Amino acid sequence: MTVMAQTALWLLVLLPAVVGGALALSRSDRAAAAVSLATAALTAALAVVVALARPQVAMPFMAGSDLALGVDALSALVVPTVAFVTLLALVFSTGEIGESQARFHGLMLLFASGALMTATAQTLPPLLFAWEVMGATSFALVGFWWREEHRVSAGVTAFVTTRAADVGIYLAAGAALAGGAGLALADLPDGSEGWRHVAAAGVLVAALGKAAQLPFSFWLSRAMEGPSSVSALLHSAAMVAMGGYLLLRAEPLLASTGWAAPATAWVGALTALLLGAVALAQRDLKQLLAASTSAQLGFVVMGAGLASVSGGAAHLVAHASTKALLFLAAGAWLTALGTRRLTGLLGVARRWPLVGWTSTLGLLSLAGVAPLALWATKDAVLAAALETSPWLYAVGVAAAALAAAYAGKVLVLLWRRAPEPERAVAEGHHDEEEQGTRRVGLPEQAPLVVLAFGAALLGLLALPPVGDTVARALGEEPVHPAPLEMALSAVVALVVLALVWWRPAPEPAWLRGWLGLEVAAHTLVVRPTVALAESLARFDDRVLDRVVTGSAEAVLGMARRAATFDDRVLDGVVETTAGMSVRAAERAGRVDGRWLDGAVEGVATATRRLGRLARRPQTGQLHQYYVQAIAVLAVGVLLLVMVR
Amino acid sequence: MLSLIVFLPLAAALALVAVPRLGDAVSRWVWVVVAAVDLALVAAVWLRYEDPGTGRLAFEERAPWIPGVNSSYHIGVDGLSLPLVAMTAVIFLACAVFALRETDRPRPQAALFLFLQSVSLGLFVAADLILFFLFFDLSIVGMYFVIAGWGHNDAGRSAMKFFLYTFLGSLALLAGFIGLYIAAEPHTFDMVELAEQTPLAGSSLGGGLVLAAILVGLAVKTPTVPFHTWLPPAHTDAPAIGSAVLAGVLLKMGTYGLVRIAMPMLPEAWRAWAWVIVVVGIVSVVYGALVALAQTDLKRMVAYTSVNHMGYVVLAVGAAGMVADDTAQARAIAVTGAVTQMVSHGLVTGALFLLAGVLWERAGTYDMGSYGGLAGPAPRLATLFAVGAFASLGLPGLSGFIAEFQIFTGSIAAAPVTALALVGILITAALFLRALQRIFTGPTRGASVGFADLRPAELWSVGTLLVLSLLIGVLPRPLLDVIEPAAEVVVELVGR
């Protein structure tokens, strides 16, 4: 059994990854949908198996830590949710996605594998691994219709924004290692004091980014450019939900720091409130649903910050089912009528009753109407809020009222019998997004029914007796909201719905642009970064490279000057010296001929003359010699006398 | 065995030069076959490899060479060099396959690349500084002829700039080597003995000067900011396979020198100056990424991302010098990540440059604005480029993630300031996605119209590199099992 369960866990991650990878690379569109649906169905079955058997597996990976996967009570809730929504979204997509089916199904399965691995990762390396695979596949899925540039831009925004937050996990991993905690998720709270704060901050930022919480929410708005079946999976049950999941998983770490848990709770509460208001202001159904996703994930995040993991997890699962249903309904209408504008959907619930009734159920659940799913799960979180801080509770209740308002706003539109001129305006909006087919097929309707059951019944996860079992499995004492609180929230929902029915809700224009978050990110981060990049590039070309080429040119210039010096000066000196030598030699020659030789010859002549002169006294006569001797003697005596 | 691996391509190169009658087709196939055989030999070495332990080498060979200065023909491999040897053999084979349709003087081109392969493999197995230096300089000479002979645009000037800059750097390196030789007692150029002796230990000035000379020499080759300006023109004007080898193999010689020579031989100086190395690493990461973000020319952009990627390596080995008692494990993880990054960057950037070469060959421009919607006519090119781009930005499932996760985890734990460089992985993500968007998506227009998709030779050569990146990304253990013990040894040696 254990071996089988462990194999099932490996297959749960590997099967969609391998099949998805193969499909994405192949271009055999014909068999793609069948292969993909079979894989998704098998994956869903495996998800049930591992949720029941709770296996653990590990293999050596890197940085001294294992690639460890495991299923505990929390994963056992999330894994089947992801697997089933994947299957239903893929069934729906056979009606929505016409061309490039292999690529679409391949990417969706790859994404599902990433989400399932995230939900089962026990150590940081596989968590980050799967986390970023989700990000990259979401880029490719949002920008699926790549011929339209705004859709690709939306994918880029989604990936870059979530990756900015992902940096937190890299930081957390470094902190975990430095703090001596190791890279296992469960051990993170054991890190040394300082590093534990860094790890908590890193995990918190990463999760807020994925969960589209403040201030990262804007990427989710852009991500609505993708196909609706993509939103049904990524923006309800998986990608954004995984952000909430990570915080639930890391709850002990957040609680261990003192500041991170309240910060988490407040970010969640404020997102629920502000994005709820943003949702109310939208005039585009998918935009409204996206803002509502951020807001509803806010309750999950609150749950993590308030140590109500069971409440948060129940809300996560119930919201996944509800929101997937609504995104698919929006997709069905978009395909049929070619519009997602709310005014274009006037009275549409009557035209396709099954879609109308299931989505009505979903909207009522979203509004928090008792006894539907989100009513119960949200109250579980709010009960924990009331225990901690009345302010937090008040913000939560206000957010819940806003949810009822925006859900009611859509409900009214969907069912309204409008007079003729208004209907004409609505029809004028048809086909403005794409050419509508005017039909909703069976593969598009069937998943709605399944999801509607979830939207109705999953509240049981937060109500006794199932809720108590869930809470105990998660290691918590079951907390029951007071009946008064639950009644209050149900009444609030009904009153708000009635108000909206009676009179249209306000749609403040300043909220329609998602609080200007994207504009702010552009002004504060993107534009300065690009400007810095451009000026650095200019610096690189004009200064740094110029210095190098300049030095090279300087060397060349010096060489040229040296060459000139060599030619003109050194060589000149040599040549002049040579010329002077020649001239000197010539002069010497002349001197030699004229003077030296003359002198020599003169000396010779003089000597000859002297010789001739010296020959004269040599007469050979003795008396003359005597006279000469006496004369010399006389001169000698005379000299002697005079000298003395 | 190692000598055979090193000199087999050289022998083939000489044969190609010596027999001019060989036709073009034969030359091309000789090149492919020799590169494949060489890779098979490397694979055999890998399979028989066992970690040799501290201060030792596997498959060691030693023969007297210049006994007068105690320099010998000494080669061997360990966990630092074996992955790079394997990566080199893979990249040269990929280039050989990619060039199967080359029409411009294939015979001399094959000979030149085989020569370069011998030189590169020789450098990674060298265990003697003179031998190392010889291969270091010959690689510069070989690459000069590749760029000048087969490049485009202003190839002559770029080649000359590359040659002069890196050659000057190598002179600094030589000065450092001579410093080590003189300081060693007895004088020797043998790397194993020098690492054992750690000459200049206790002399902070001498050690610092010698380290500075070696660092400058290696920093030019790596290249790190501010010594990188030869890289963009060299890449832009080099032929595709030349760029692949330059980025994939030649740049690694710089960072390999850091872990092979500077860290084990000058541990004291390394520790003293580790903060400078960390700073240079961080600056290279951020600066390289930002400047890459501003590029409009695809090849220049990839070239600048090389500065960024090599910055991660520098940062990690710098952090490994920030010695503290309880961070030995973290520092070993950082060094493991650095070596993994060298392998990963070789495979991934090699693949990206080959793909950029396809753009040039088909449309004659690297300007990203000239394309648009290229995924329509060239879906295979789009897929491979997307995989390469994601690998380069460090997406999990591909080798870059294994490298960068370890680099950051280890470095942040050893030197928290390195967290600043995390912004690099964000900017590279943005710039690669922007490049993908500009070239491949939107309506098909400009140079994309009538663009022919990848041919089988191109598909196989680039595909193989990316499949290897995928394998390392998903199953890193076979690679890490080789690197990790060696990284621990380096950390131990630096800590002395």
mmCIF file of N, CA, C and O in Angstrom, chain A residues 488-545:
data_model
loop_
_atom_site.group_PDB
_atom_site.id
_atom_site.type_symbol
_atom_site.label_atom_id
_atom_site.label_comp_id
_atom_site.label_asym_id
_atom_site.label_seq_id
_atom_site.Cartn_x
_atom_site.Cartn_y
_atom_site.Cartn_z
ATOM 1 N N LEU A 488 -25.879 37.128 11.510
ATOM 2 C CA LEU A 488 -25.612 38.508 11.127
ATOM 3 C C LEU A 488 -25.059 38.567 9.709
ATOM 4 O O LEU A 488 -25.516 39.359 8.870
ATOM 5 N N SER A 489 -24.071 37.710 9.427
ATOM 6 C CA SER A 489 -23.450 37.800 8.104
ATOM 7 C C SER A 489 -24.445 37.400 7.023
ATOM 8 O O SER A 489 -24.463 37.972 5.937
ATOM 9 N N ALA A 490 -25.293 36.411 7.325
ATOM 10 C CA ALA A 490 -26.303 36.029 6.329
ATOM 11 C C ALA A 490 -27.276 37.181 6.083
ATOM 12 O O ALA A 490 -27.648 37.460 4.941
ATOM 13 N N VAL A 491 -27.648 37.875 7.165
ATOM 14 C CA VAL A 491 -28.577 39.002 7.017
ATOM 15 C C VAL A 491 -27.914 40.131 6.226
ATOM 16 O O VAL A 491 -28.525 40.727 5.329
ATOM 17 N N VAL A 492 -26.661 40.414 6.574
ATOM 18 C CA VAL A 492 -25.939 41.463 5.832
ATOM 19 C C VAL A 492 -25.973 41.167 4.341
ATOM 20 O O VAL A 492 -26.287 42.036 3.511
ATOM 21 N N ALA A 493 -25.692 39.905 3.978
ATOM 22 C CA ALA A 493 -25.664 39.544 2.562
ATOM 23 C C ALA A 493 -27.026 39.803 1.924
ATOM 24 O O ALA A 493 -27.119 40.411 0.845
ATOM 25 N N LEU A 494 -28.092 39.359 2.609
ATOM 26 C CA LEU A 494 -29.431 39.523 2.019
ATOM 27 C C LEU A 494 -29.811 40.993 1.906
ATOM 28 O O LEU A 494 -30.370 41.423 0.889
ATOM 29 N N VAL A 495 -29.481 41.757 2.945
ATOM 30 C CA VAL A 495 -29.829 43.180 2.902
ATOM 31 C C VAL A 495 -29.106 43.876 1.760
ATOM 32 O O VAL A 495 -29.705 44.643 0.987
ATOM 33 N N VAL A 496 -27.829 43.593 1.632
ATOM 34 C CA VAL A 496 -27.073 44.246 0.560
ATOM 35 C C VAL A 496 -27.636 43.843 -0.796
ATOM 36 O O VAL A 496 -27.807 44.676 -1.692
ATOM 37 N N LEU A 497 -27.952 42.561 -0.949
ATOM 38 C CA LEU A 497 -28.530 42.107 -2.219
ATOM 39 C C LEU A 497 -29.833 42.855 -2.508
ATOM 40 O O LEU A 497 -30.070 43.294 -3.645
ATOM 41 N N ALA A 498 -30.630 43.004 -1.485
ATOM 42 C CA ALA A 498 -31.901 43.706 -1.669
ATOM 43 C C ALA A 498 -31.659 45.157 -2.070
ATOM 44 O O ALA A 498 -32.317 45.688 -2.971
ATOM 45 N N LEU A 499 -30.695 45.778 -1.409
ATOM 46 C CA LEU A 499 -30.370 47.169 -1.743
ATOM 47 C C LEU A 499 -29.960 47.293 -3.202
ATOM 48 O O LEU A 499 -30.388 48.208 -3.922
ATOM 49 N N VAL A 500 -29.105 46.367 -3.639
ATOM 50 C CA VAL A 500 -28.613 46.435 -5.016
ATOM 51 C C VAL A 500 -29.760 46.184 -5.997
ATOM 52 O O VAL A 500 -29.819 46.759 -7.077
ATOM 53 N N TRP A 501 -30.660 45.301 -5.601
ATOM 54 C CA TRP A 501 -31.825 45.022 -6.452
ATOM 55 C C TRP A 501 -32.674 46.261 -6.595
ATOM 56 O O TRP A 501 -33.140 46.610 -7.669
ATOM 57 N N TRP A 502 -32.793 46.955 -5.468
ATOM 58 C CA TRP A 502 -33.668 48.118 -5.412
ATOM 59 C C TRP A 502 -33.062 49.272 -6.185
ATOM 60 O O TRP A 502 -33.733 50.014 -6.888
ATOM 61 N N ARG A 503 -31.783 49.402 -6.125
ATOM 62 C CA ARG A 503 -31.159 50.593 -6.691
ATOM 63 C C ARG A 503 -29.732 50.235 -7.112
ATOM 64 O O ARG A 503 -29.018 49.593 -6.355
ATOM 65 N N PRO A 504 -29.298 50.613 -8.320
ATOM 66 C CA PRO A 504 -27.967 50.211 -8.797
ATOM 67 C C PRO A 504 -26.853 50.679 -7.855
ATOM 68 O O PRO A 504 -26.927 51.769 -7.302
ATOM 69 N N ALA A 505 -25.866 49.819 -7.680
ATOM 70 C CA ALA A 505 -24.754 50.150 -6.797
ATOM 71 C C ALA A 505 -23.904 51.238 -7.428
ATOM 72 O O ALA A 505 -23.842 51.356 -8.658
ATOM 73 N N PRO A 506 -23.271 52.075 -6.594
ATOM 74 C CA PRO A 506 -22.381 53.092 -7.164
ATOM 75 C C PRO A 506 -21.161 52.431 -7.819
ATOM 76 O O PRO A 506 -20.728 51.366 -7.400
ATOM 77 N N GLU A 507 -20.629 53.069 -8.854
ATOM 78 C CA GLU A 507 -19.450 52.526 -9.544
ATOM 79 C C GLU A 507 -18.392 53.617 -9.625
ATOM 80 O O GLU A 507 -18.170 54.195 -10.682
ATOM 81 N N PRO A 508 -17.744 53.926 -8.519
ATOM 82 C CA PRO A 508 -16.785 55.048 -8.540
ATOM 83 C C PRO A 508 -15.695 54.806 -9.607
ATOM 84 O O PRO A 508 -15.064 53.759 -9.629
ATOM 85 N N ALA A 509 -15.532 55.798 -10.465
ATOM 86 C CA ALA A 509 -14.611 55.626 -11.591
ATOM 87 C C ALA A 509 -13.170 55.457 -11.120
ATOM 88 O O ALA A 509 -12.385 54.729 -11.729
ATOM 89 N N TRP A 510 -12.837 56.098 -9.994
ATOM 90 C CA TRP A 510 -11.439 56.030 -9.561
ATOM 91 C C TRP A 510 -11.054 54.638 -9.080
ATOM 92 O O TRP A 510 -9.879 54.322 -8.965
ATOM 93 N N LEU A 511 -12.060 53.799 -8.820
ATOM 94 C CA LEU A 511 -11.739 52.435 -8.413
ATOM 95 C C LEU A 511 -11.620 51.494 -9.607
ATOM 96 O O LEU A 511 -11.099 50.403 -9.492
ATOM 97 N N ARG A 512 -12.129 51.960 -10.768
ATOM 98 C CA ARG A 512 -12.158 51.054 -11.904
ATOM 99 C C ARG A 512 -10.747 50.677 -12.347
ATOM 100 O O ARG A 512 -10.524 49.609 -12.856
ATOM 101 N N GLY A 513 -9.819 51.586 -12.166
ATOM 102 C CA GLY A 513 -8.438 51.320 -12.593
ATOM 103 C C GLY A 513 -7.620 50.568 -11.557
ATOM 104 O O GLY A 513 -6.401 50.727 -11.505
ATOM 105 N N TRP A 514 -8.257 49.765 -10.736
ATOM 106 C CA TRP A 514 -7.539 48.925 -9.768
ATOM 107 C C TRP A 514 -6.608 49.763 -8.894
ATOM 108 O O TRP A 514 -5.441 49.446 -8.712
ATOM 109 N N LEU A 515 -7.130 50.872 -8.380
ATOM 110 C CA LEU A 515 -6.412 51.719 -7.417
ATOM 111 C C LEU A 515 -5.134 52.306 -8.011
ATOM 112 O O LEU A 515 -4.251 52.752 -7.295
ATOM 113 N N GLY A 516 -5.027 52.270 -9.335
ATOM 114 C CA GLY A 516 -3.836 52.840 -9.971
ATOM 115 C C GLY A 516 -2.572 52.067 -9.661
ATOM 116 O O GLY A 516 -1.465 52.601 -9.784
ATOM 117 N N LEU A 517 -2.741 50.797 -9.257
ATOM 118 C CA LEU A 517 -1.562 50.036 -8.844
ATOM 119 C C LEU A 517 -0.584 49.826 -9.991
ATOM 120 O O LEU A 517 0.629 49.941 -9.830
ATOM 121 N N GLU A 518 -1.147 49.518 -11.174
ATOM 122 C CA GLU A 518 -0.247 49.250 -12.289
ATOM 123 C C GLU A 518 0.462 50.530 -12.725
ATOM 124 O O GLU A 518 1.649 50.526 -13.019
ATOM 125 N N VAL A 519 -0.309 51.609 -12.741
ATOM 126 C CA VAL A 519 0.299 52.896 -13.089
ATOM 127 C C VAL A 519 1.418 53.211 -12.098
ATOM 128 O O VAL A 519 2.519 53.627 -12.478
ATOM 129 N N ALA A 520 1.135 52.951 -10.811
ATOM 130 C CA ALA A 520 2.149 53.219 -9.792
ATOM 131 C C ALA A 520 3.376 52.351 -10.019
ATOM 132 O O ALA A 520 4.520 52.827 -9.953
ATOM 133 N N ALA A 521 3.151 51.072 -10.307
ATOM 134 C CA ALA A 521 4.293 50.183 -10.529
ATOM 135 C C ALA A 521 5.104 50.660 -11.727
ATOM 136 O O ALA A 521 6.341 50.631 -11.717
ATOM 137 N N HIS A 522 4.385 51.137 -12.759
ATOM 138 C CA HIS A 522 5.094 51.633 -13.937
ATOM 139 C C HIS A 522 5.908 52.875 -13.606
ATOM 140 O O HIS A 522 7.070 52.989 -13.972
ATOM 141 N N THR A 523 5.253 53.800 -12.890
ATOM 142 C CA THR A 523 5.928 55.067 -12.621
ATOM 143 C C THR A 523 7.073 54.871 -11.631
ATOM 144 O O THR A 523 8.129 55.474 -11.781
ATOM 145 N N LEU A 524 6.837 54.047 -10.620
ATOM 146 C CA LEU A 524 7.822 53.961 -9.547
ATOM 147 C C LEU A 524 8.916 52.932 -9.819
ATOM 148 O O LEU A 524 10.027 53.064 -9.318
ATOM 149 N N VAL A 525 8.596 51.889 -10.570
ATOM 150 C CA VAL A 525 9.577 50.817 -10.734
ATOM 151 C C VAL A 525 10.008 50.657 -12.189
ATOM 152 O O VAL A 525 11.188 50.775 -12.524
ATOM 153 N N VAL A 526 9.024 50.403 -13.058
ATOM 154 C CA VAL A 526 9.395 50.016 -14.421
ATOM 155 C C VAL A 526 10.112 51.144 -15.141
ATOM 156 O O VAL A 526 11.216 50.968 -15.669
ATOM 157 N N ARG A 527 9.485 52.331 -15.133
ATOM 158 C CA ARG A 527 10.075 53.411 -15.927
ATOM 159 C C ARG A 527 11.456 53.822 -15.415
ATOM 160 O O ARG A 527 12.382 53.948 -16.208
ATOM 161 N N PRO A 528 11.615 54.021 -14.082
ATOM 162 C CA PRO A 528 12.968 54.346 -13.606
ATOM 163 C C PRO A 528 13.997 53.251 -13.950
ATOM 164 O O PRO A 528 15.130 53.563 -14.308
ATOM 165 N N THR A 529 13.556 51.976 -13.871
ATOM 166 C CA THR A 529 14.500 50.903 -14.183
ATOM 167 C C THR A 529 14.933 50.965 -15.641
ATOM 168 O O THR A 529 16.122 50.860 -15.955
ATOM 169 N N VAL A 530 13.942 51.149 -16.520
ATOM 170 C CA VAL A 530 14.282 51.209 -17.940
ATOM 171 C C VAL A 530 15.165 52.430 -18.220
ATOM 172 O O VAL A 530 16.148 52.347 -18.969
ATOM 173 N N ALA A 531 14.826 53.550 -17.575
ATOM 174 C CA ALA A 531 15.641 54.753 -17.786
ATOM 175 C C ALA A 531 17.069 54.511 -17.287
ATOM 176 O O ALA A 531 18.043 54.864 -17.966
ATOM 177 N N LEU A 532 17.178 53.882 -16.128
ATOM 178 C CA LEU A 532 18.505 53.575 -15.597
ATOM 179 C C LEU A 532 19.252 52.646 -16.554
ATOM 180 O O LEU A 532 20.435 52.848 -16.853
ATOM 181 N N ALA A 533 18.518 51.645 -17.057
ATOM 182 C CA ALA A 533 19.149 50.696 -17.974
ATOM 183 C C ALA A 533 19.666 51.425 -19.200
ATOM 184 O O ALA A 533 20.800 51.201 -19.645
ATOM 185 N N GLU A 534 18.839 52.347 -19.729
ATOM 186 C CA GLU A 534 19.267 53.033 -20.939
ATOM 187 C C GLU A 534 20.460 53.936 -20.677
ATOM 188 O O GLU A 534 21.393 54.005 -21.488
ATOM 189 N N SER A 535 20.432 54.608 -19.508
ATOM 190 C CA SER A 535 21.580 55.497 -19.276
ATOM 191 C C SER A 535 22.835 54.678 -18.997
ATOM 192 O O SER A 535 23.940 55.074 -19.403
ATOM 193 N N LEU A 536 22.678 53.515 -18.345
ATOM 194 C CA LEU A 536 23.860 52.665 -18.146
ATOM 195 C C LEU A 536 24.387 52.142 -19.476
ATOM 196 O O LEU A 536 25.597 52.023 -19.671
ATOM 197 N N ALA A 537 23.468 51.815 -20.376
ATOM 198 C CA ALA A 537 23.910 51.333 -21.682
ATOM 199 C C ALA A 537 24.689 52.425 -22.406
ATOM 200 O O ALA A 537 25.713 52.162 -23.046
ATOM 201 N N ARG A 538 24.175 53.674 -22.288
ATOM 202 C CA ARG A 538 24.921 54.779 -22.914
ATOM 203 C C ARG A 538 26.279 54.942 -22.253
ATOM 204 O O ARG A 538 27.288 55.135 -22.926
ATOM 205 N N PHE A 539 26.276 54.838 -20.911
ATOM 206 C CA PHE A 539 27.545 54.935 -20.172
ATOM 207 C C PHE A 539 28.508 53.861 -20.658
ATOM 208 O O PHE A 539 29.696 54.113 -20.884
ATOM 209 N N ASP A 540 27.968 52.673 -20.858
ATOM 210 C CA ASP A 540 28.817 51.560 -21.276
ATOM 211 C C ASP A 540 29.455 51.839 -22.633
ATOM 212 O O ASP A 540 30.645 51.624 -22.833
ATOM 213 N N ASP A 541 28.605 52.335 -23.553
ATOM 214 C CA ASP A 541 29.126 52.587 -24.897
ATOM 215 C C ASP A 541 30.017 53.822 -24.934
ATOM 216 O O ASP A 541 31.059 53.815 -25.565
ATOM 217 N N ARG A 542 29.521 54.892 -24.271
ATOM 218 C CA ARG A 542 30.193 56.179 -24.485
ATOM 219 C C ARG A 542 31.337 56.407 -23.525
ATOM 220 O O ARG A 542 32.250 57.152 -23.842
ATOM 221 N N VAL A 543 31.268 55.841 -22.347
ATOM 222 C CA VAL A 543 32.330 56.098 -21.378
ATOM 223 C C VAL A 543 33.261 54.900 -21.229
ATOM 224 O O VAL A 543 34.438 54.962 -21.561
ATOM 225 N N LEU A 544 32.674 53.777 -20.785
ATOM 226 C CA LEU A 544 33.525 52.636 -20.453
ATOM 227 C C LEU A 544 34.272 52.126 -21.687
ATOM 228 O O LEU A 544 35.486 51.950 -21.686
ATOM 229 N N ASP A 545 33.484 51.933 -22.750
ATOM 230 C CA ASP A 545 34.120 51.432 -23.962
ATOM 231 C C ASP A 545 35.045 52.491 -24.545
ATOM 232 O O ASP A 545 36.113 52.176 -25.072
#
